[in-house]
């Protein structure tokens, strides 16, 4: 199986990097340096080139260095023998320019899935603690990388949903109601909702065994984890739900049913993880979740995604790190980027890995 | 006529054509006033820019109907903000035989087209929509998947693509 490999990276005014050039190993890249040296920023730049946007910021302009007028992140991706230059640039108050092979995409979404990536970061805990939107985004991000029809349905659905909600507000503000207008959008929601729902359902079903596998690998065999799908569409059609909640939606002035209300429930021994899981169990769960995503993407796309491990030692004890190194040595992963604040610990890990490894020190030059 | 005079004329004379609702310099625009145009065929567009774009192609021999926007509650545009009722009236009173929908290939365009379809549904006319497919000169492999799959589903007999 071929790996996705980022060969090099050039950053200009990207977060705390004024200007930086990197050459990477096709296997293991360890980024070391003190806090604030910009290790995680490099991981995020890799994420930008793979996914067209930052892992940490939902607003693109937040990636521009403080008081700088623009940012550029560019690098060469290689899959097998094919090399593709990828460029992302943003000037303040302008539209982001994203190019692959020197050409812009008609739609940014077309880039997704070409160079898959998985990030494991301390902020993944948000998946457990935050609202349902974070979990839908997580799940959709994985499905969209291998299923273009799903992504298209999602875009169309969200657009029709915004229009329907605006219409409900208009009705309320003008004390009027027009069923035939509402139906224009209901029919579109009903067209796309089943596509989104069934793709998510199929994804979760195939995903749960992978999650269990990695959780057991991380935490031993005693604990039973699971992932459940919460959705009104499991029992009723979208048509039925919209009809049933019409009165409520008119009062609320937004649409209260549909795929945009679906959620994932993470469980431990059948109970919600957020309630019953310890800090350690929750950490293990999200790492298992992400490693499962790696396997899911690898299988769906037939290439090994880039793996970004941000501050992984914070999450894993020595035994798990050894297990991870074993997986690396068994060629389970492709290219890996890892950040660490302890150069000695990194050096030790690099020594244990049989693959070609490179240590990049981001500490300020003396 | 100097520039200032021209500006004055522009401000004074600019109005909407009473028939097609395009921007005009008289009560009736030059296209609607042109008797050589096919009186039985009406092309429905979003705004005046679409009229200009289509006129540049010289393919439409009939007249136009300008909606003045697309249905989009998010932007505060409802059917009553458009000239849909006027369209229905024209179709009923002017002996129109074909209405051609030439709207943007967006959700708003589709919604508006569907709304018009329901409004005109019972009238004895031919309601058509412009085709969607590959841009001329584009390689198939670079077409986006939605356009490609749609043009595949709406494929046409090859003979109709000849002699154009």
Coordinates of C-alpha atoms in Angstrom, one line a residue:
Chain A
X1 CA 0.0 0.0 0.0
X2 CA 1.3 3.5 -0.8
X3 CA 1.9 6.2 1.8
X4 CA 0.9 9.9 1.6
X5 CA 4.2 11.7 2.1
X6 CA 4.9 15.4 2.6
X7 CA 8.4 15.9 1.3
X8 CA 9.0 19.4 2.4
X9 CA 7.2 22.4 3.8
X10 CA 7.6 26.2 3.5
X11 CA 5.9 28.6 5.8
X12 CA 5.6 32.4 5.6
X13 CA 3.9 34.3 8.4
X14 CA 2.1 31.1 9.4
X15 CA 1.1 31.6 13.1
X16 CA 4.4 32.0 15.0
X17 CA 6.6 31.0 12.0
X18 CA 7.8 34.2 10.2
X19 CA 9.6 32.1 7.7
X20 CA 10.6 28.5 7.9
X21 CA 11.7 25.7 5.5
X22 CA 11.6 22.0 6.4
X23 CA 12.7 18.8 4.7
X24 CA 11.0 15.7 6.0
X25 CA 11.7 12.0 6.3
X26 CA 9.2 9.8 4.5
X27 CA 8.8 7.9 7.8
X28 CA 9.2 9.4 11.3
X29 CA 9.6 13.1 11.9
X30 CA 10.1 14.2 15.5
X31 CA 9.7 18.0 16.2
X32 CA 11.4 19.0 19.4
X33 CA 11.7 22.4 21.1
X34 CA 10.4 24.2 24.1
X35 CA 6.9 25.4 24.6
X36 CA 6.0 28.1 22.0
X37 CA 8.7 27.0 19.6
X38 CA 6.0 26.3 17.0
X39 CA 6.0 22.5 16.9
X40 CA 2.2 22.1 16.9
X41 CA 2.1 24.9 14.3
X42 CA 4.0 22.7 11.9
X43 CA 1.5 19.9 12.4
X44 CA -1.3 22.3 11.8
X45 CA 0.3 23.5 8.6
X46 CA 0.5 19.9 7.4
X47 CA -3.2 19.6 8.3
X48 CA -3.9 22.7 6.2
X49 CA -2.2 21.2 3.1
X50 CA -4.1 17.9 3.5
X51 CA -7.6 19.3 4.5
X52 CA -7.5 22.9 3.2
X53 CA -8.0 24.2 6.7
X54 CA -6.5 24.4 10.2
X55 CA -7.2 21.7 12.7
X56 CA -7.4 24.2 15.5
X57 CA -8.9 27.4 14.1
X58 CA -12.2 27.5 12.3
X59 CA -11.4 31.0 11.0
X60 CA -8.6 30.8 8.3
X61 CA -7.3 34.3 9.1
X62 CA -6.3 33.1 12.6
X63 CA -3.4 31.3 11.0
X64 CA -1.9 34.6 9.9
X65 CA 1.0 35.7 12.1
X66 CA 0.1 38.6 14.4
X67 CA 0.2 41.9 12.5
X68 CA 1.4 40.2 9.3
X69 CA -0.6 40.8 6.1
X70 CA -0.8 37.2 4.8
X71 CA 0.3 33.6 5.3
X72 CA 1.7 31.0 2.9
X73 CA 2.0 27.3 3.5
X74 CA 3.2 25.1 0.7
X75 CA 4.8 21.8 0.2
X76 CA 5.2 18.8 -2.1
X77 CA 3.0 15.8 -1.5
X78 CA 4.0 12.4 -2.9
X79 CA 1.9 9.3 -3.3
X80 CA 3.8 6.5 -5.1
X81 CA 5.7 8.1 -8.0
X82 CA 3.3 11.1 -8.3
X83 CA 4.4 14.4 -6.8
X84 CA 1.9 17.2 -6.3
X85 CA 2.8 20.7 -5.2
X86 CA 0.1 22.0 -2.8
X87 CA -0.2 25.7 -1.9
X88 CA -2.4 27.5 0.5
X89 CA -2.2 31.3 0.8
X90 CA -4.4 33.9 2.5
X91 CA -4.2 37.6 2.5
X92 CA -6.2 39.4 5.2
X93 CA -9.8 40.2 4.1
X94 CA -9.3 38.2 0.9
X95 CA -10.4 34.8 -0.2
X96 CA -8.1 31.9 0.6
X97 CA -6.1 30.6 -2.4
X98 CA -5.7 26.9 -2.5
X99 CA -3.8 25.2 -5.3
X100 CA -2.7 21.7 -6.2
X101 CA -0.5 21.2 -9.2
X102 CA -0.6 25.0 -9.6
X103 CA -4.3 25.0 -10.3
X104 CA -7.2 26.1 -8.0
X105 CA -10.0 23.7 -7.4
X106 CA -13.5 24.6 -8.6
X107 CA -14.6 23.6 -5.1
X108 CA -12.2 23.3 -2.1
X109 CA -14.1 20.1 -1.2
X110 CA -12.5 18.4 -4.2
X111 CA -9.2 18.3 -2.4
X112 CA -10.5 16.2 0.5
X113 CA -9.4 12.6 0.4
X114 CA -6.5 13.1 -2.0
X115 CA -4.0 13.4 0.9
X116 CA -5.7 12.0 4.0
X117 CA -4.4 12.9 7.4
X118 CA -5.2 12.0 11.0
X119 CA -4.3 14.3 13.9
X120 CA -4.2 13.2 17.5
X121 CA -4.0 16.2 19.8
X122 CA -4.7 17.0 23.4
X123 CA -7.7 19.1 22.2
X124 CA -9.4 15.9 21.1
X125 CA -11.0 15.7 24.6
X126 CA -13.4 18.3 23.2
X127 CA -15.1 15.5 21.3
X128 CA -16.3 14.1 24.6
X129 CA -17.0 17.3 26.5
X130 CA -18.4 19.6 23.8
X131 CA -21.8 19.6 22.1
X132 CA -23.0 17.3 19.4
X133 CA -21.7 19.6 16.6
X134 CA -18.1 18.6 17.4
X135 CA -18.9 14.9 17.1
X136 CA -20.9 15.3 13.8
X137 CA -17.9 17.3 12.4
X138 CA -15.6 14.5 13.5
X139 CA -17.7 11.8 11.9
X140 CA -18.4 13.8 8.7
X141 CA -14.8 14.7 8.3
X142 CA -13.9 11.1 8.1
X143 CA -16.8 10.0 5.8
X144 CA -16.3 13.0 3.5
X145 CA -12.7 12.0 2.7
X146 CA -13.8 8.9 1.0
X147 CA -17.4 9.6 0.0
X148 CA -18.0 12.6 -2.3
X149 CA -21.7 11.9 -2.7
X150 CA -22.0 12.2 1.1
X151 CA -20.2 15.5 1.2
X152 CA -22.3 16.9 -1.6
X153 CA -25.5 15.8 0.1
X154 CA -24.3 17.5 3.3
X155 CA -23.6 20.8 1.6
X156 CA -26.9 20.8 -0.2
X157 CA -28.7 19.8 3.0
X158 CA -27.2 22.5 5.1
X159 CA -28.0 25.1 2.5
X160 CA -31.7 24.1 2.3
X161 CA -31.8 24.0 6.1
X162 CA -30.5 27.5 6.4
X163 CA -33.2 28.7 3.9
X164 CA -35.9 26.8 5.7
X165 CA -34.9 28.3 9.1
X166 CA -34.8 31.8 7.5
X167 CA -38.3 31.1 6.2
X168 CA -39.6 30.0 9.6
X169 CA -38.2 33.3 11.1
X170 CA -39.8 35.3 8.3
X171 CA -43.2 33.6 9.0
X172 CA -42.9 34.4 12.7
X173 CA -41.8 38.0 12.1
X174 CA -44.6 38.7 9.6
X175 CA -47.2 36.7 11.3
X176 CA -47.8 34.7 8.2
X177 CA -47.5 31.1 7.0
X178 CA -47.3 29.6 3.5
X179 CA -47.2 25.8 3.5
X180 CA -46.3 25.6 -0.2
X181 CA -43.2 27.8 0.3
X182 CA -42.0 25.6 3.2
X183 CA -42.6 22.5 1.1
X184 CA -40.0 23.8 -1.4
X185 CA -37.4 23.3 1.2
X186 CA -38.9 20.2 2.9
X187 CA -38.7 18.3 -0.4
X188 CA -35.0 19.2 -0.6
X189 CA -34.3 18.2 3.0
X190 CA -36.1 14.9 2.4
X191 CA -34.0 14.3 -0.7
X192 CA -30.6 14.7 1.1
X193 CA -31.4 13.6 4.7
X194 CA -31.5 9.8 3.9
X195 CA -28.2 10.0 2.1
X196 CA -26.5 11.7 5.0
X197 CA -28.1 9.5 7.6
X198 CA -27.4 6.2 5.9
X199 CA -23.8 7.1 5.3
X200 CA -23.3 8.0 8.9
X201 CA -25.0 4.8 10.1
X202 CA -22.9 2.6 7.9
X203 CA -19.8 4.4 9.0
X204 CA -20.5 3.9 12.7
X205 CA -21.3 0.2 12.2
X206 CA -18.0 -0.5 10.6
X207 CA -16.2 1.8 12.9
X208 CA -17.1 0.3 16.3
X209 CA -15.1 -2.9 15.9
X210 CA -12.0 -0.8 15.0
X211 CA -12.5 1.4 18.1
X212 CA -12.9 -1.6 20.4
X213 CA -9.7 -3.1 18.9
X214 CA -7.6 0.0 19.7
X215 CA -9.1 0.6 23.1
X216 CA -8.3 -2.9 24.2
X217 CA -4.8 -2.4 22.8
X218 CA -4.5 0.8 24.8
X219 CA -6.2 -0.1 28.0
X220 CA -6.2 -3.9 28.3
X221 CA -9.1 -6.2 27.9
X222 CA -11.2 -5.5 31.0
X223 CA -13.1 -2.5 29.8
X224 CA -15.9 -2.6 27.2
X225 CA -16.3 0.5 25.1
X226 CA -18.8 1.3 22.4
X227 CA -20.1 4.0 20.1
X228 CA -23.8 4.5 19.5
X229 CA -25.8 6.5 17.0
X230 CA -28.5 8.8 18.2
X231 CA -30.9 9.9 15.5
X232 CA -34.7 10.4 15.0
X233 CA -34.2 9.0 11.5
X234 CA -33.5 5.5 12.9
X235 CA -37.2 5.1 13.5
X236 CA -39.0 7.6 11.3
X237 CA -38.6 9.1 7.8
X238 CA -37.6 12.7 7.3
X239 CA -41.0 13.4 5.9
X240 CA -42.7 12.1 9.0
X241 CA -40.3 14.0 11.4
X242 CA -40.8 17.3 9.6
X243 CA -44.6 16.8 9.5
X244 CA -44.7 15.8 13.2
X245 CA -42.6 18.7 14.4
X246 CA -44.0 21.4 12.1
X247 CA -45.9 23.2 14.9
X248 CA -42.9 23.0 17.2
X249 CA -40.6 24.3 14.5
X250 CA -42.8 27.2 13.8
X251 CA -42.7 28.2 17.5
X252 CA -38.9 27.6 17.7
X253 CA -38.3 29.3 14.3
X254 CA -35.8 26.7 13.4
X255 CA -35.8 23.1 12.2
X256 CA -35.7 20.8 15.2
X257 CA -35.4 17.4 13.4
X258 CA -33.0 15.9 10.9
X259 CA -29.4 14.8 10.3
X260 CA -28.2 18.1 11.8
X261 CA -29.4 16.9 15.2
X262 CA -27.8 13.5 15.1
X263 CA -25.2 12.6 17.7
X264 CA -22.7 10.0 18.7
X265 CA -22.7 8.6 22.1
X266 CA -19.4 7.3 23.4
X267 CA -19.9 4.5 26.0
X268 CA -18.0 2.6 28.6
X269 CA -19.7 -0.5 29.9
X270 CA -22.8 0.8 28.2
X271 CA -22.8 4.0 30.2
X272 CA -22.0 7.5 28.8
X273 CA -18.2 7.9 28.8
X274 CA -18.4 11.5 29.9
X275 CA -20.2 10.5 33.1
X276 CA -18.5 7.2 34.1
X277 CA -15.1 7.5 32.5
X278 CA -12.0 8.6 34.4
X279 CA -9.6 11.2 32.9
X280 CA -7.3 8.3 31.8
X281 CA -10.1 6.3 30.3
X282 CA -11.3 9.3 28.4
X283 CA -7.8 10.0 27.0
X284 CA -7.4 6.4 26.0
X285 CA -10.8 6.5 24.3
X286 CA -10.0 9.5 22.1
X287 CA -6.7 8.1 21.0
X288 CA -8.3 4.8 20.2
X289 CA -11.0 6.8 18.3
X290 CA -8.3 8.5 16.2
X291 CA -6.3 5.4 15.5
X292 CA -9.5 3.7 14.4
X293 CA -10.0 6.7 12.0
X294 CA -6.6 6.0 10.6
X295 CA -7.5 2.4 9.8
X296 CA -10.9 3.4 8.4
X297 CA -9.3 5.9 6.0
X298 CA -6.5 3.6 5.1
X299 CA -9.0 0.9 4.1
X300 CA -11.5 3.3 2.3
X301 CA -8.9 5.1 0.3
X302 CA -6.3 2.4 -0.2
X303 CA -3.4 4.7 0.9
X304 CA -1.9 5.3 4.3
X305 CA -2.8 8.7 5.7
X306 CA -0.2 11.0 7.3
X307 CA -0.3 10.7 11.1
X308 CA 0.1 13.8 13.3
X309 CA 0.8 13.1 16.9
X310 CA 0.7 16.2 19.0
X311 CA 2.1 15.9 22.5
X312 CA 1.3 12.2 22.5
X313 CA 3.4 11.4 25.6
X314 CA 0.9 13.5 27.5
X315 CA -1.7 10.9 26.8
X316 CA 0.1 7.6 26.8
X317 CA 2.2 5.9 29.4
X318 CA 5.5 4.3 28.6
X319 CA 3.9 0.9 27.9
X320 CA 1.5 2.4 25.3
X321 CA 4.3 4.4 23.7
X322 CA 6.2 1.1 23.3
X323 CA 3.1 -0.4 21.7
X324 CA 2.9 2.5 19.3
X325 CA 6.5 2.0 18.4
X326 CA 5.8 -1.6 17.7
X327 CA 3.0 -0.7 15.3
X328 CA 5.4 1.7 13.6
X329 CA 8.0 -1.0 13.2
X330 CA 5.4 -3.4 11.8
X331 CA 4.8 -0.8 9.0
X332 CA 1.3 -0.2 10.2
X333 CA 1.6 3.6 9.6
X334 CA 3.0 5.7 6.8
X335 CA 4.6 9.1 7.4
X336 CA 4.4 10.3 11.0
X337 CA 5.0 13.7 12.6
X338 CA 5.4 13.8 16.4
X339 CA 6.0 16.7 18.8
X340 CA 7.7 16.5 22.1
X341 CA 9.1 19.0 24.6
X342 CA 11.7 16.5 25.9
X343 CA 14.6 15.9 23.5
X344 CA 15.9 13.0 25.5
X345 CA 12.6 11.1 25.4
X346 CA 12.4 11.7 21.6
X347 CA 15.9 10.5 21.1
X348 CA 15.1 7.3 22.9
X349 CA 12.0 6.8 20.8
X350 CA 13.9 7.5 17.5
X351 CA 16.5 4.9 18.6
X352 CA 13.9 2.2 19.1
X353 CA 12.2 2.8 15.7
X354 CA 13.7 0.8 12.9
X355 CA 12.4 3.3 10.3
X356 CA 14.2 6.2 8.8
X357 CA 13.8 9.0 11.4
X358 CA 14.6 12.7 11.5
X359 CA 14.7 15.0 14.5
X360 CA 13.8 18.6 13.7
X361 CA 14.8 21.0 16.5
X362 CA 12.7 24.2 16.5
X363 CA 14.5 25.8 19.5
X364 CA 15.6 29.3 18.7
X365 CA 19.2 29.3 17.3
X366 CA 21.8 30.5 19.7
Chain B
X1 CA -24.2 65.1 -25.7
X2 CA -21.6 65.6 -23.1
X3 CA -21.0 63.4 -20.1
X4 CA -23.0 65.4 -17.6
X5 CA -26.0 65.4 -20.0
X6 CA -25.6 61.7 -20.4
X7 CA -25.6 61.2 -16.6
X8 CA -28.7 63.3 -16.3
X9 CA -30.5 61.3 -19.0
X10 CA -29.4 58.1 -17.3
X11 CA -30.9 59.2 -14.0
X12 CA -34.0 60.5 -15.6
X13 CA -34.8 57.8 -18.1
X14 CA -33.8 54.6 -16.4
X15 CA -36.8 52.5 -15.6
X16 CA -38.0 48.9 -15.7
X17 CA -39.5 47.6 -18.9
X18 CA -43.2 47.3 -18.4
X19 CA -43.2 43.8 -20.0
X20 CA -40.0 42.0 -19.1
X21 CA -38.9 44.1 -16.1
X22 CA -35.4 44.5 -17.4
X23 CA -33.7 47.8 -16.9
X24 CA -34.6 50.0 -19.9
X25 CA -34.4 53.6 -21.1
X26 CA -38.0 53.7 -22.2
X27 CA -41.3 52.3 -21.0
X28 CA -40.6 49.3 -23.1
X29 CA -37.1 47.9 -23.6
X30 CA -35.6 47.5 -27.0
X31 CA -36.0 43.7 -27.0
X32 CA -39.7 43.7 -26.1
X33 CA -40.3 46.5 -28.7
X34 CA -38.6 44.5 -31.4
X35 CA -41.4 43.0 -33.5
X36 CA -39.1 40.6 -35.3
X37 CA -38.5 38.6 -32.1
X38 CA -40.5 35.4 -31.5
X39 CA -43.5 36.4 -29.5
X40 CA -44.4 32.9 -28.5
X41 CA -41.2 32.1 -26.6
X42 CA -40.2 33.5 -23.3
X43 CA -36.9 33.1 -21.5
X44 CA -37.0 33.5 -17.7
X45 CA -33.8 34.9 -16.1
X46 CA -32.7 36.3 -12.7
X47 CA -31.6 39.7 -13.8
X48 CA -30.5 42.0 -16.6
X49 CA -26.9 40.6 -16.7
X50 CA -28.3 37.3 -17.7
X51 CA -30.2 38.9 -20.5
X52 CA -27.0 40.5 -21.8
X53 CA -25.1 37.2 -21.5
X54 CA -27.8 35.3 -23.4
X55 CA -28.1 38.1 -26.0
X56 CA -24.3 37.8 -26.7
X57 CA -24.9 34.3 -27.8
X58 CA -27.7 35.3 -30.3
X59 CA -29.3 31.9 -29.7
X60 CA -32.6 33.0 -28.1
X61 CA -34.9 34.5 -30.7
X62 CA -37.8 35.1 -28.3
X63 CA -38.3 37.6 -25.5
X64 CA -37.3 37.6 -21.9
X65 CA -38.8 37.8 -18.4
X66 CA -36.6 39.2 -15.7
X67 CA -37.5 37.9 -12.2
X68 CA -35.4 40.5 -10.3
X69 CA -33.8 37.9 -8.1
X70 CA -34.1 34.3 -6.8
X71 CA -36.1 32.9 -3.9
X72 CA -33.9 33.0 -0.9
X73 CA -35.4 33.6 2.6
X74 CA -31.9 34.0 4.0
X75 CA -31.5 37.1 1.9
X76 CA -35.0 38.2 2.6
X77 CA -36.2 37.3 -0.9
X78 CA -39.6 35.7 -1.2
X79 CA -41.8 35.0 -4.2
X80 CA -43.6 38.3 -3.7
X81 CA -40.3 40.1 -4.2
X82 CA -40.0 38.6 -7.7
X83 CA -42.1 39.1 -10.8
X84 CA -43.5 35.6 -10.8
X85 CA -47.2 36.8 -10.7
X86 CA -46.4 39.0 -13.7
X87 CA -44.9 36.1 -15.5
X88 CA -48.0 34.0 -15.0
X89 CA -50.1 36.9 -16.3
X90 CA -47.9 37.2 -19.4
X91 CA -48.1 33.6 -20.1
X92 CA -51.8 33.6 -19.8
X93 CA -52.4 36.7 -21.9
X94 CA -49.7 36.9 -24.5
X95 CA -50.2 33.5 -26.3
X96 CA -46.8 32.2 -25.0
X97 CA -46.1 28.6 -26.2
X98 CA -42.7 27.9 -24.5
X99 CA -41.2 29.2 -21.3
X100 CA -37.5 28.5 -21.0
X101 CA -36.0 28.6 -17.5
X102 CA -32.5 29.9 -17.6
X103 CA -31.6 30.2 -13.9
X104 CA -28.4 29.6 -12.0
X105 CA -27.5 26.1 -11.1
X106 CA -27.7 26.8 -7.4
X107 CA -30.1 25.7 -4.7
X108 CA -31.8 29.1 -5.0
X109 CA -32.1 28.7 -8.7
X110 CA -33.5 25.3 -8.4
X111 CA -36.0 26.4 -5.7
X112 CA -37.1 29.3 -7.8
X113 CA -37.5 27.1 -10.9
X114 CA -39.6 24.6 -8.9
X115 CA -41.8 27.4 -7.6
X116 CA -42.4 28.7 -11.2
X117 CA -43.1 25.1 -12.3
X118 CA -45.8 24.8 -9.8
X119 CA -47.3 28.2 -10.7
X120 CA -47.3 27.5 -14.4
X121 CA -48.1 23.8 -14.0
X122 CA -51.7 23.9 -15.3
X123 CA -51.1 26.2 -18.3
X124 CA -50.9 24.6 -21.8
X125 CA -47.3 25.6 -22.5
X126 CA -44.0 23.8 -23.0
X127 CA -41.9 24.5 -19.9
X128 CA -38.2 23.8 -20.5
X129 CA -34.9 24.4 -18.6
X130 CA -31.5 25.1 -20.1
X131 CA -29.2 22.0 -20.0
X132 CA -26.4 21.5 -17.5
X133 CA -23.2 19.8 -18.6
X134 CA -19.6 20.0 -19.4
X135 CA -18.2 23.4 -20.3
X136 CA -17.1 23.5 -23.9
X137 CA -13.4 23.0 -24.2
X138 CA -13.1 21.3 -20.9
X139 CA -11.6 17.8 -20.5
X140 CA -14.0 15.3 -19.0
X141 CA -11.5 14.1 -16.3
X142 CA -11.3 17.6 -14.8
X143 CA -15.1 18.1 -14.5
X144 CA -16.4 18.2 -11.0
X145 CA -18.3 15.1 -10.0
X146 CA -21.7 16.7 -9.5
X147 CA -21.7 18.2 -13.0
X148 CA -20.4 15.1 -14.5
X149 CA -23.0 12.8 -13.0
X150 CA -25.8 15.2 -13.8
X151 CA -24.8 15.6 -17.4
X152 CA -24.5 11.8 -17.6
X153 CA -28.0 11.3 -16.2
X154 CA -29.4 13.9 -18.6
X155 CA -27.6 12.6 -21.7
X156 CA -29.0 13.5 -25.1
X157 CA -29.4 11.6 -28.4
X158 CA -26.1 12.2 -30.2
X159 CA -27.8 13.4 -33.4
X160 CA -29.1 16.4 -31.5
X161 CA -25.5 17.5 -30.8
X162 CA -24.6 17.7 -34.5
X163 CA -24.8 20.8 -36.8
X164 CA -24.8 23.3 -34.1

